[in-house]
CSV table of C-alpha atoms in Angstrom, one decimal:
chain,number,residue,atom,x,y,z
J,8,MET,CA,-7.8,-11.4,-13.1
J,9,SER,CA,-8.9,-13.1,-9.9
J,10,THR,CA,-12.0,-14.3,-8.2
J,11,ASN,CA,-13.7,-12.1,-5.5
J,12,PRO,CA,-14.5,-14.2,-2.5
J,13,ALA,CA,-13.9,-11.2,-0.3
J,14,GLY,CA,-16.7,-9.1,-1.9
J,15,TYR,CA,-14.6,-6.1,-2.9
J,16,ALA,CA,-16.2,-3.3,-4.7
J,17,HIS,CA,-13.6,-3.4,-7.4
J,18,PRO,CA,-12.0,-6.9,-7.4
J,19,GLU,CA,-10.3,-6.1,-10.7
J,20,ALA,CA,-7.9,-3.9,-8.7
J,21,LEU,CA,-6.3,-7.0,-7.2
J,22,VAL,CA,-4.5,-10.0,-8.7
J,23,ASP,CA,-3.6,-13.2,-6.8
J,24,ALA,CA,-0.2,-14.9,-7.0
J,25,ASP,CA,-1.6,-18.0,-8.8
J,26,TRP,CA,-2.9,-15.8,-11.7
J,27,LEU,CA,0.3,-13.6,-11.8
J,28,GLU,CA,2.6,-16.6,-11.9
J,29,LYS,CA,0.7,-18.0,-14.9
J,30,HIS,CA,0.7,-14.6,-16.8
J,31,LEU,CA,4.3,-13.3,-16.2
J,32,GLN,CA,5.0,-13.4,-20.0
J,33,ASP,CA,1.9,-11.5,-21.0
J,34,LYS,CA,2.9,-8.6,-23.1
J,35,ASP,CA,0.1,-6.3,-22.0
J,36,ILE,CA,1.2,-6.2,-18.4
J,37,ARG,CA,4.2,-4.8,-16.6
J,38,VAL,CA,5.0,-5.9,-13.0
J,39,VAL,CA,6.5,-3.2,-10.8
J,40,GLU,CA,8.2,-3.7,-7.5
J,41,SER,CA,8.3,-0.8,-5.2
J,42,ASN,CA,9.6,-1.1,-1.7
J,43,GLU,CA,10.4,0.9,1.4
J,44,ASP,CA,13.9,-0.7,1.2
J,45,VAL,CA,15.0,0.5,-2.2
J,46,LEU,CA,17.9,-2.1,-2.2
J,47,LEU,CA,15.6,-5.1,-1.7
J,48,TYR,CA,14.8,-5.5,-5.4
J,49,ASP,CA,18.5,-6.4,-6.1
J,50,THR,CA,18.4,-9.3,-3.8
J,51,GLY,CA,15.7,-11.0,-5.8
J,52,HIS,CA,12.3,-10.1,-7.4
J,53,ILE,CA,9.5,-11.6,-9.4
J,54,PRO,CA,10.8,-12.6,-12.8
J,55,GLY,CA,10.3,-9.8,-15.4
J,56,ALA,CA,9.5,-7.1,-12.7
J,57,VAL,CA,11.0,-3.7,-13.0
J,58,HIS,CA,11.9,-1.6,-10.1
J,59,ILE,CA,10.6,1.9,-9.3
J,60,ASP,CA,12.3,3.7,-6.5
J,61,TRP,CA,9.8,5.8,-4.6
J,62,ARG,CA,12.3,8.5,-3.9
J,63,ALA,CA,14.6,8.6,-7.0
J,64,ASP,CA,11.8,7.9,-9.6
J,65,LEU,CA,8.7,9.5,-8.2
J,66,GLN,CA,9.8,12.5,-6.3
J,67,ASP,CA,11.4,15.8,-7.3
J,68,PRO,CA,14.9,15.9,-5.9
J,69,VAL,CA,14.7,19.6,-5.1
J,70,ILE,CA,11.2,20.6,-4.1
J,71,ARG,CA,8.8,18.7,-1.9
J,72,ASP,CA,6.6,17.5,-4.7
J,73,TYR,CA,6.3,14.7,-7.3
J,74,ILE,CA,8.0,14.6,-10.7
J,75,THR,CA,6.6,16.5,-13.6
J,76,PRO,CA,4.3,15.0,-16.2
J,77,GLU,CA,7.3,15.0,-18.7
J,78,LYS,CA,9.4,12.9,-16.2
J,79,PHE,CA,6.6,10.6,-15.6
J,80,ALA,CA,6.2,9.9,-19.2
J,81,GLU,CA,10.0,9.2,-19.5
J,82,LEU,CA,9.8,6.9,-16.5
J,83,CYS,CA,7.1,4.8,-18.2
J,84,MET,CA,8.8,4.8,-21.6
J,85,LYS,CA,12.1,3.5,-20.2
J,86,ASN,CA,10.3,0.7,-18.2
J,87,GLY,CA,8.3,-0.5,-21.3
J,88,ILE,CA,5.0,0.9,-20.0
J,89,ALA,CA,2.5,2.3,-22.5
J,90,PRO,CA,-0.8,4.1,-21.8
J,91,ASP,CA,-2.7,0.9,-22.3
J,92,THR,CA,-0.3,-1.3,-20.2
J,93,THR,CA,-1.8,-2.9,-17.1
J,94,VAL,CA,0.7,-2.1,-14.3
J,95,ILE,CA,0.7,-4.6,-11.4
J,96,PHE,CA,2.4,-3.3,-8.4
J,97,TYR,CA,3.8,-5.3,-5.4
J,98,GLY,CA,6.4,-4.7,-2.7
J,99,ASP,CA,7.4,-5.1,0.9
J,100,LYS,CA,5.6,-4.1,4.1
J,101,ALA,CA,2.2,-5.6,3.1
J,102,ASN,CA,2.2,-3.5,-0.1
J,103,TRP,CA,2.3,-0.2,1.7
J,104,TRP,CA,4.9,1.2,-0.7
J,105,SER,CA,3.5,-0.4,-3.8
J,106,CYS,CA,0.2,1.3,-3.0
J,107,TYR,CA,2.1,4.6,-2.8
J,108,ALA,CA,3.5,3.9,-6.3
J,109,LEU,CA,0.1,3.0,-7.6
J,110,TRP,CA,-1.4,6.2,-6.1
J,111,ALA,CA,1.4,8.2,-7.9
J,112,PHE,CA,0.5,6.5,-11.2
J,113,ARG,CA,-3.1,7.5,-10.7
J,114,LEU,CA,-1.9,11.0,-9.9
J,115,PHE,CA,-0.7,11.2,-13.5
J,116,GLY,CA,-3.9,9.5,-14.9
J,117,HIS,CA,-2.7,6.0,-15.7
J,118,GLU,CA,-5.9,4.0,-15.3
J,119,LYS,CA,-4.8,0.3,-15.6
J,120,VAL,CA,-3.3,-0.3,-12.1
J,121,LYS,CA,-3.5,-3.3,-9.9
J,122,ILE,CA,-2.0,-4.6,-6.7
J,123,LEU,CA,-0.6,-8.2,-6.1
J,124,ASN,CA,-2.5,-9.3,-3.1
J,125,GLY,CA,0.0,-10.3,-0.4
J,126,GLY,CA,2.9,-8.5,-2.0
J,127,ARG,CA,6.6,-9.5,-2.0
J,128,ASP,CA,6.6,-11.3,1.4
J,129,LYS,CA,3.7,-13.6,0.6
J,130,TRP,CA,5.1,-14.4,-2.8
J,131,LYS,CA,8.4,-15.3,-1.3
J,132,ALA,CA,6.9,-17.2,1.6
J,133,ASP,CA,4.9,-19.3,-0.9
J,134,GLY,CA,8.1,-20.4,-2.6
J,135,ARG,CA,7.3,-18.8,-5.9
J,136,PRO,CA,10.0,-18.0,-8.4
J,137,MET,CA,12.4,-15.1,-7.9
J,138,THR,CA,15.4,-13.9,-9.8
J,139,ARG,CA,18.2,-11.3,-9.6
J,140,GLU,CA,18.2,-10.9,-13.4
J,141,LYS,CA,17.1,-7.4,-14.4
J,142,PRO,CA,14.7,-7.4,-17.4
J,143,GLY,CA,15.1,-5.1,-20.4
J,144,TYR,CA,12.0,-4.0,-22.4
J,145,PRO,CA,11.7,-2.1,-25.7
J,146,ARG,CA,11.1,1.6,-25.1
J,147,THR,CA,7.5,2.5,-25.5
J,148,THR,CA,5.7,5.8,-26.5
J,149,TYR,CA,4.0,7.5,-23.6
J,150,PRO,CA,2.4,10.9,-24.3
J,151,VAL,CA,3.0,13.5,-21.6
J,152,PRO,CA,0.1,13.5,-19.3
J,153,LYS,CA,-2.0,16.7,-19.8
J,154,LYS,CA,-2.4,17.2,-16.1
J,155,ARG,CA,-1.6,15.9,-12.7
J,156,TYR,CA,-4.7,14.9,-10.7
J,157,ASP,CA,-3.9,16.9,-7.6
J,158,LYS,CA,-7.5,18.2,-7.2
J,159,GLU,CA,-9.1,14.7,-7.5
J,160,ILE,CA,-7.0,12.4,-5.3
J,161,ARG,CA,-4.6,14.7,-3.5
J,162,ALA,CA,-5.2,17.0,-0.5
J,163,PHE,CA,-3.0,19.9,0.7
J,164,ALA,CA,-2.6,21.5,4.2
J,165,ASP,CA,-5.2,24.1,3.8
J,166,GLU,CA,-7.8,21.5,2.6
J,167,ALA,CA,-6.9,19.2,5.5
J,168,LEU,CA,-7.4,22.2,7.8
J,169,ALA,CA,-10.8,22.9,6.3
J,170,GLN,CA,-11.7,19.2,6.6
J,171,SER,CA,-10.8,19.4,10.3
J,172,LYS,CA,-12.8,22.7,10.9
J,173,ALA,CA,-15.9,21.2,9.1
J,174,LYS,CA,-15.6,18.0,11.1
J,175,LYS,CA,-15.5,15.8,8.0
J,176,PRO,CA,-13.8,12.5,7.9
J,177,LEU,CA,-10.0,12.6,8.5
J,178,ILE,CA,-8.2,9.3,9.1
J,179,ASP,CA,-4.7,9.3,10.6
J,180,VAL,CA,-3.1,5.9,9.7
J,181,ARG,CA,0.0,6.3,11.7
J,182,SER,CA,0.9,4.2,14.8
J,183,PRO,CA,-1.1,4.9,17.9
J,184,GLY,CA,2.0,6.5,19.6
J,185,GLU,CA,2.4,8.9,16.7
J,186,PHE,CA,-1.3,9.8,16.8
J,187,LYS,CA,-1.2,10.4,20.6
J,188,GLY,CA,1.9,12.6,20.3
J,189,GLU,CA,4.0,10.2,22.4
J,190,VAL,CA,6.6,9.9,19.6
J,191,THR,CA,7.1,11.9,16.4
J,192,HIS,CA,8.1,8.9,14.2
J,193,MET,CA,7.4,5.2,13.8
J,194,PRO,CA,9.0,2.8,16.3
J,195,GLU,CA,12.5,1.6,15.1
J,196,TYR,CA,12.6,4.4,12.5
J,197,PRO,CA,14.8,7.5,12.7
J,198,GLN,CA,13.4,10.9,13.7
J,199,GLU,CA,13.0,12.9,10.5
J,200,GLY,CA,12.8,16.5,11.7
J,201,VAL,CA,9.2,16.8,12.9
J,202,LEU,CA,9.1,19.3,15.7
J,203,ARG,CA,5.8,18.6,17.3
J,204,GLY,CA,3.8,15.4,17.9
J,205,GLY,CA,0.0,14.8,17.9
J,206,HIS,CA,-2.6,14.7,15.2
J,207,ILE,CA,-4.9,17.0,13.2
J,208,PRO,CA,-7.9,18.0,15.4
J,209,GLY,CA,-10.9,15.7,14.8
J,210,ALA,CA,-8.9,13.0,13.1
J,211,THR,CA,-9.7,9.3,13.8
J,212,SER,CA,-6.8,6.9,14.4
J,213,ILE,CA,-7.0,3.8,12.2
J,214,PRO,CA,-3.4,2.4,11.6
J,215,TRP,CA,-2.9,1.4,8.1
J,216,LYS,CA,-2.0,-2.2,8.9
J,217,THR,CA,-5.4,-2.7,10.4
J,218,ALA,CA,-6.6,-3.4,6.8
J,219,ALA,CA,-4.1,-6.3,6.3
J,220,ASN,CA,-4.1,-10.0,7.4
J,221,ASP,CA,-1.2,-11.6,9.0
J,222,ASP,CA,-0.1,-12.9,5.6
J,223,ASN,CA,-0.1,-9.3,4.1
J,224,THR,CA,-3.3,-9.9,2.0
J,225,PHE,CA,-6.1,-7.5,2.4
J,226,LYS,CA,-8.9,-8.3,4.8
J,227,SER,CA,-12.4,-9.0,3.4
J,228,ALA,CA,-14.8,-6.3,2.4
J,229,ASP,CA,-17.0,-7.1,5.4
J,230,GLU,CA,-14.1,-6.7,7.8
J,231,LEU,CA,-13.0,-3.5,6.0
J,232,ARG,CA,-16.5,-2.1,6.1
J,233,GLU,CA,-16.7,-2.6,9.8
J,234,ILE,CA,-13.3,-1.0,10.4
J,235,TYR,CA,-13.8,2.2,8.3
J,236,LEU,CA,-17.6,2.6,7.8
J,237,GLU,CA,-19.4,0.9,10.6
J,238,LYS,CA,-17.0,1.8,13.4
J,239,GLY,CA,-15.0,4.4,11.5
J,240,PRO,CA,-15.7,7.9,10.3
J,241,VAL,CA,-16.5,7.3,6.7
J,242,LYS,CA,-20.2,7.9,6.2
J,243,GLY,CA,-22.3,8.1,3.1
J,244,GLY,CA,-20.7,10.3,0.3
J,245,ALA,CA,-18.7,12.6,2.6
J,246,GLU,CA,-15.3,13.5,1.4
J,247,THR,CA,-12.6,11.7,3.2
J,248,ILE,CA,-8.9,12.8,3.6
J,249,VAL,CA,-6.3,10.3,4.8
J,250,TYR,CA,-2.8,11.1,6.1
J,251,CYS,CA,0.3,9.7,7.8
J,252,ARG,CA,3.9,10.9,7.8
J,253,ILE,CA,4.7,11.6,4.1
J,254,GLY,CA,1.6,10.0,2.4
J,255,GLU,CA,3.0,6.5,2.0
J,256,ARG,CA,1.0,4.6,4.6
J,257,SER,CA,-2.0,6.6,3.9
J,258,SER,CA,-1.8,5.6,0.2
J,259,HIS,CA,-2.5,2.0,1.4
J,260,THR,CA,-5.7,3.2,3.2
J,261,TRP,CA,-6.6,5.3,0.1
J,262,PHE,CA,-6.4,2.2,-2.0
J,263,VAL,CA,-8.5,0.2,0.5
J,264,LEU,CA,-11.2,2.9,0.6
J,265,THR,CA,-11.2,3.7,-3.1
J,266,TYR,CA,-10.9,0.3,-4.7
J,267,LEU,CA,-11.8,-2.3,-2.2
J,268,LEU,CA,-14.7,-0.5,-0.6
J,269,GLY,CA,-15.7,1.7,-3.5
J,270,VAL,CA,-15.8,4.9,-1.5
J,271,GLY,CA,-15.9,7.9,-3.7
J,272,ASN,CA,-14.1,11.2,-3.1
J,273,VAL,CA,-11.1,10.0,-1.1
J,274,ARG,CA,-8.0,12.1,-1.1
J,275,ASN,CA,-4.5,11.5,0.2
J,276,TYR,CA,-2.8,14.4,2.2
J,277,ASP,CA,0.8,13.5,1.2
J,278,GLY,CA,2.3,16.4,3.0
J,279,SER,CA,1.1,14.7,6.1
J,280,TRP,CA,2.8,15.0,9.5
J,281,THR,CA,6.2,16.1,8.1
J,282,GLU,CA,4.5,19.2,6.9
J,283,TRP,CA,1.7,19.6,9.6
J,284,GLY,CA,4.0,19.0,12.5
J,285,ASN,CA,6.3,21.8,11.4
J,286,LYS,CA,3.8,24.2,10.0
J,287,VAL,CA,3.5,27.5,11.8
J,288,GLY,CA,0.0,28.0,13.3
J,289,ALA,CA,-1.2,24.5,12.5
J,290,PRO,CA,-3.6,23.3,15.3
J,291,ILE,CA,-2.6,20.0,17.0
J,292,GLU,CA,-4.3,17.7,19.4
J,293,LYS,CA,-2.6,15.2,21.6
J,294,GLY,CA,-3.8,12.0,23.3
J,295,ALA,CA,-6.3,9.4,22.1
């Protein structure tokens, strides 16, 4: 769906805006907007795009977990997504939240997933078409997924602790201030109840935005290899765990490592700092 001048391991995981603008009417794709700002979609979106709210649509409203396979199937059916539909995600914040939605779709085994390189901001900056009209699609049939792929692409607190003790690759993608323990939340964001600041012992600080260019596209494979492999902790086939605050920013890094660099065995610790910073007995380091 796009050329690969950047040398990515899986260039098919990205589409460029030129291609997407020409293929918005294709019946075998569904464009999904997913943003941090859940009200942004209503102000204008790519024609034909549906909106998936990362909180209301993907997370269980009572327990700290994701929706059930049954609810995932219903989410897909009402948005006109079938098992063989290619879902193209995009959103604000350099695709940080759209990568989160993509990761959640992979959690339920949906294989045909892609990211619009540059996301919402670049599409809008380029003067491409946007609309406030909400599309309606015929309801599809989507079998309830037989499992959720928690073991394959998701990590839990005990596994993050084991990773730390074994001195295996742990990447903290939060801001430097959060990593050092100087603050417990992102600048200009509200405090969300985390009691302690710092990072998981042995973690390497690589803020998620390091992987993005100024125009919100992803950096080239050579640049990403230097960041994560040559200067970073990811070596050989070692299992890697990434984390942030609730697993959203780290989904962006998970996508970079898994799809753009082709690193195997990468898991996202979505409990992240909201869990670790409040967990009784969890070890914490402060400073750089």
